[in-house]
């Protein structure tokens, strides 16, 4: 069957279009693979091999999440000469704060670490700060809140008013007590109090050891109150009033770190960004001029995990008036 010239020309155009799309698809795949490789290298500390200072931010509620702990391990494997641990946290769970403190201490075995308190390092946030070799805070920063708390809502009176009874069968009187659905028994309250006081003694012991305080000095700071940076310097809760400039100067002066090193931010990765997907695709989108799509992908990739709090807390927040 004869094929006219127009049909042949149309087929050639379709063939060229298909070839172009195949080339673009292969190119996009290559860019994505390169992005994944770069992301993997970045997470392993291989990129940015030049000497630098690492900046790690500890903000919000502390839970001891795996991503933050892995991030500190990455910094430990990197070529960073020193670490700026920037803290802005009211605290969090006691076990989470303990895990974070221990991770910072392991990091400090390999690299000098300075905690820089911006607005707040209270309770579990202060536990994290004590993991550093030195603590620097601004005059008006808030530090302290050395104590432990256990809270749960008790809705037993509300249930009585609406006529709801929770029937419970326990193996022993203290199993799942206090529950919040019935008045707390003296025995349950005593058990929880013992748990809180034990964790409080652990917290106090850490403050005593890390800050080198005697009994009188410890008693003056360990009643749960918070202090300004200006107050904290006199109470030996911090080492210096200042910010990052003072922290870097100490690293250069006391740890013989080269002057003028660049500061590199190390950030947590989550979701697709943990594997470099969102960063790679966002890079392609930005290269193609799709800035708004790239911004959206980067925001989605950087979303933090949902946080949940349970059990003993080392956390501080201002009391709110009714």
PDB file of N, CA and C in Angstrom, residues 57-64 85-93 96-97 100 116-129 142-145 226 307 309 314-317:
ATOM      1  N   UNK A  57      21.263  22.210  65.266  1.00  0.00           N
ATOM      2  CA  UNK A  57      20.205  22.856  66.042  1.00  0.00           C
ATOM      3  C   UNK A  57      19.372  21.817  66.777  1.00  0.00           C
ATOM      4  N   UNK A  58      19.184  22.041  68.069  1.00  0.00           N
ATOM      5  CA  UNK A  58      18.294  21.221  68.895  1.00  0.00           C
ATOM      6  C   UNK A  58      17.148  22.139  69.310  1.00  0.00           C
ATOM      7  N   UNK A  59      15.979  21.951  68.699  1.00  0.00           N
ATOM      8  CA  UNK A  59      14.870  22.855  68.969  1.00  0.00           C
ATOM      9  C   UNK A  59      13.595  22.062  69.204  1.00  0.00           C
ATOM     10  N   UNK A  60      12.646  22.721  69.873  1.00  0.00           N
ATOM     11  CA  UNK A  60      11.361  22.083  70.124  1.00  0.00           C
ATOM     12  C   UNK A  60      11.446  21.035  71.214  1.00  0.00           C
ATOM     13  N   UNK A  61      10.449  20.152  71.224  1.00  0.00           N
ATOM     14  CA  UNK A  61      10.330  19.126  72.260  1.00  0.00           C
ATOM     15  C   UNK A  61      11.307  17.983  71.973  1.00  0.00           C
ATOM     16  N   UNK A  62      12.040  17.573  72.994  1.00  0.00           N
ATOM     17  CA  UNK A  62      13.055  16.530  72.856  1.00  0.00           C
ATOM     18  C   UNK A  62      12.432  15.164  73.139  1.00  0.00           C
ATOM     19  N   UNK A  63      12.568  14.241  72.205  1.00  0.00           N
ATOM     20  CA  UNK A  63      12.047  12.885  72.380  1.00  0.00           C
ATOM     21  C   UNK A  63      13.114  11.822  72.193  1.00  0.00           C
ATOM     22  N   UNK A  64      14.338  12.216  71.846  1.00  0.00           N
ATOM     23  CA  UNK A  64      15.360  11.228  71.556  1.00  0.00           C
ATOM     24  C   UNK A  64      15.123  10.521  70.237  1.00  0.00           C
ATOM     25  N   UNK A  85      26.444  23.557  69.054  1.00  0.00           N
ATOM     26  CA  UNK A  85      25.159  22.932  69.347  1.00  0.00           C
ATOM     27  C   UNK A  85      24.193  24.047  69.757  1.00  0.00           C
ATOM     28  N   UNK A  86      23.354  24.476  68.822  1.00  0.00           N
ATOM     29  CA  UNK A  86      22.461  25.607  69.053  1.00  0.00           C
ATOM     30  C   UNK A  86      21.143  25.084  69.646  1.00  0.00           C
ATOM     31  N   UNK A  87      20.837  25.494  70.869  1.00  0.00           N
ATOM     32  CA  UNK A  87      19.703  24.921  71.605  1.00  0.00           C
ATOM     33  C   UNK A  87      18.618  25.959  71.808  1.00  0.00           C
ATOM     34  N   UNK A  88      17.394  25.550  71.506  1.00  0.00           N
ATOM     35  CA  UNK A  88      16.209  26.358  71.788  1.00  0.00           C
ATOM     36  C   UNK A  88      15.078  25.380  72.096  1.00  0.00           C
ATOM     37  N   UNK A  89      15.048  24.874  73.333  1.00  0.00           N
ATOM     38  CA  UNK A  89      14.122  23.802  73.680  1.00  0.00           C
ATOM     39  C   UNK A  89      13.647  23.929  75.124  1.00  0.00           C
ATOM     40  N   UNK A  90      12.342  23.658  75.371  1.00  0.00           N
ATOM     41  CA  UNK A  90      11.823  23.637  76.744  1.00  0.00           C
ATOM     42  C   UNK A  90      12.029  22.301  77.424  1.00  0.00           C
ATOM     43  N   UNK A  91      12.576  21.306  76.697  1.00  0.00           N
ATOM     44  CA  UNK A  91      12.774  19.986  77.259  1.00  0.00           C
ATOM     45  C   UNK A  91      11.919  18.951  76.562  1.00  0.00           C
ATOM     46  N   UNK A  92      11.623  17.876  77.260  1.00  0.00           N
ATOM     47  CA  UNK A  92      10.831  16.795  76.672  1.00  0.00           C
ATOM     48  C   UNK A  92      10.765  15.614  77.608  1.00  0.00           C
ATOM     49  N   UNK A  93      10.828  14.405  77.059  1.00  0.00           N
ATOM     50  CA  UNK A  93      10.777  13.213  77.895  1.00  0.00           C
ATOM     51  C   UNK A  93      12.123  13.009  78.582  1.00  0.00           C
ATOM     52  N   UNK A  96      14.232  10.492  76.523  1.00  0.00           N
ATOM     53  CA  UNK A  96      14.687  11.145  75.300  1.00  0.00           C
ATOM     54  C   UNK A  96      15.814  12.122  75.572  1.00  0.00           C
ATOM     55  N   UNK A  97      15.698  12.882  76.664  1.00  0.00           N
ATOM     56  CA  UNK A  97      16.750  13.832  77.032  1.00  0.00           C
ATOM     57  C   UNK A  97      18.025  13.099  77.418  1.00  0.00           C
ATOM     58  N   UNK A 100      19.708  11.874  74.205  1.00  0.00           N
ATOM     59  CA  UNK A 100      20.341  12.976  73.489  1.00  0.00           C
ATOM     60  C   UNK A 100      21.620  13.402  74.193  1.00  0.00           C
ATOM     61  N   UNK A 116      25.253  26.572  72.455  1.00  0.00           N
ATOM     62  CA  UNK A 116      24.897  27.985  72.366  1.00  0.00           C
ATOM     63  C   UNK A 116      23.393  28.087  72.600  1.00  0.00           C
ATOM     64  N   UNK A 117      23.004  28.693  73.714  1.00  0.00           N
ATOM     65  CA  UNK A 117      21.587  28.818  74.053  1.00  0.00           C
ATOM     66  C   UNK A 117      21.058  30.110  73.447  1.00  0.00           C
ATOM     67  N   UNK A 118      20.070  29.975  72.575  1.00  0.00           N
ATOM     68  CA  UNK A 118      19.444  31.162  72.010  1.00  0.00           C
ATOM     69  C   UNK A 118      18.378  31.692  72.963  1.00  0.00           C
ATOM     70  N   UNK A 119      17.159  31.186  72.854  1.00  0.00           N
ATOM     71  CA  UNK A 119      16.086  31.644  73.724  1.00  0.00           C
ATOM     72  C   UNK A 119      15.968  30.827  74.995  1.00  0.00           C
ATOM     73  N   UNK A 120      16.093  29.497  74.861  1.00  0.00           N
ATOM     74  CA  UNK A 120      15.665  28.630  75.951  1.00  0.00           C
ATOM     75  C   UNK A 120      16.421  27.308  75.940  1.00  0.00           C
ATOM     76  N   UNK A 121      16.943  26.925  77.098  1.00  0.00           N
ATOM     77  CA  UNK A 121      17.471  25.572  77.313  1.00  0.00           C
ATOM     78  C   UNK A 121      17.034  25.176  78.709  1.00  0.00           C
ATOM     79  N   UNK A 122      15.790  24.738  78.806  1.00  0.00           N
ATOM     80  CA  UNK A 122      15.203  24.433  80.106  1.00  0.00           C
ATOM     81  C   UNK A 122      14.974  22.940  80.240  1.00  0.00           C
ATOM     82  N   UNK A 123      15.105  22.445  81.448  1.00  0.00           N
ATOM     83  CA  UNK A 123      14.813  21.057  81.780  1.00  0.00           C
ATOM     84  C   UNK A 123      15.569  20.112  80.845  1.00  0.00           C
ATOM     85  N   UNK A 124      14.871  19.319  80.013  1.00  0.00           N
ATOM     86  CA  UNK A 124      15.570  18.429  79.092  1.00  0.00           C
ATOM     87  C   UNK A 124      16.464  19.176  78.123  1.00  0.00           C
ATOM     88  N   UNK A 125      16.110  20.425  77.787  1.00  0.00           N
ATOM     89  CA  UNK A 125      16.981  21.242  76.945  1.00  0.00           C
ATOM     90  C   UNK A 125      18.288  21.554  77.643  1.00  0.00           C
ATOM     91  N   UNK A 126      18.236  21.724  78.971  1.00  0.00           N
ATOM     92  CA  UNK A 126      19.464  21.969  79.730  1.00  0.00           C
ATOM     93  C   UNK A 126      20.271  20.682  79.871  1.00  0.00           C
ATOM     94  N   UNK A 127      19.574  19.529  79.970  1.00  0.00           N
ATOM     95  CA  UNK A 127      20.273  18.241  79.979  1.00  0.00           C
ATOM     96  C   UNK A 127      21.099  18.097  78.695  1.00  0.00           C
ATOM     97  N   UNK A 128      20.505  18.487  77.569  1.00  0.00           N
ATOM     98  CA  UNK A 128      21.235  18.440  76.297  1.00  0.00           C
ATOM     99  C   UNK A 128      22.436  19.384  76.334  1.00  0.00           C
ATOM    100  N   UNK A 129      22.250  20.593  76.836  1.00  0.00           N
ATOM    101  CA  UNK A 129      23.342  21.563  76.885  1.00  0.00           C
ATOM    102  C   UNK A 129      24.510  21.042  77.723  1.00  0.00           C
ATOM    103  N   UNK A 142      16.915  31.867  78.723  1.00  0.00           N
ATOM    104  CA  UNK A 142      16.357  31.175  79.883  1.00  0.00           C
ATOM    105  C   UNK A 142      16.985  29.799  79.979  1.00  0.00           C
ATOM    106  N   UNK A 143      17.545  29.485  81.148  1.00  0.00           N
ATOM    107  CA  UNK A 143      18.158  28.173  81.382  1.00  0.00           C
ATOM    108  C   UNK A 143      17.708  27.655  82.740  1.00  0.00           C
ATOM    109  N   UNK A 144      17.854  26.351  82.936  1.00  0.00           N
ATOM    110  CA  UNK A 144      17.546  25.759  84.234  1.00  0.00           C
ATOM    111  C   UNK A 144      16.339  24.860  84.201  1.00  0.00           C
ATOM    112  N   UNK A 145      15.398  25.115  85.113  1.00  0.00           N
ATOM    113  CA  UNK A 145      14.223  24.260  85.315  1.00  0.00           C
ATOM    114  C   UNK A 145      14.660  22.828  85.600  1.00  0.00           C
ATOM    115  N   UNK A 226      13.666  28.703  86.721  1.00  0.00           N
ATOM    116  CA  UNK A 226      14.517  29.039  85.582  1.00  0.00           C
ATOM    117  C   UNK A 226      15.284  30.312  85.894  1.00  0.00           C
ATOM    118  N   UNK A 307       5.435  14.375  67.028  1.00  0.00           N
ATOM    119  CA  UNK A 307       6.012  14.072  68.326  1.00  0.00           C
ATOM    120  C   UNK A 307       4.920  13.664  69.295  1.00  0.00           C
ATOM    121  N   UNK A 309       4.372  12.608  73.564  1.00  0.00           N
ATOM    122  CA  UNK A 309       4.975  12.624  74.881  1.00  0.00           C
ATOM    123  C   UNK A 309       4.217  11.677  75.782  1.00  0.00           C
ATOM    124  N   UNK A 314      10.821  15.968  81.446  1.00  0.00           N
ATOM    125  CA  UNK A 314      11.717  17.019  81.896  1.00  0.00           C
ATOM    126  C   UNK A 314      11.464  18.178  80.955  1.00  0.00           C
ATOM    127  N   UNK A 315      10.423  18.948  81.250  1.00  0.00           N
ATOM    128  CA  UNK A 315       9.958  19.979  80.321  1.00  0.00           C
ATOM    129  C   UNK A 315       9.502  21.179  81.119  1.00  0.00           C
ATOM    130  N   UNK A 316       9.630  22.358  80.510  1.00  0.00           N
ATOM    131  CA  UNK A 316       9.231  23.596  81.189  1.00  0.00           C
ATOM    132  C   UNK A 316       8.389  24.421  80.254  1.00  0.00           C
ATOM    133  N   UNK A 317       7.343  25.047  80.796  1.00  0.00           N
ATOM    134  CA  UNK A 317       6.617  26.071  80.068  1.00  0.00           C
ATOM    135  C   UNK A 317       6.053  27.047  81.071  1.00  0.00           C
TER     136      UNK A 317
END
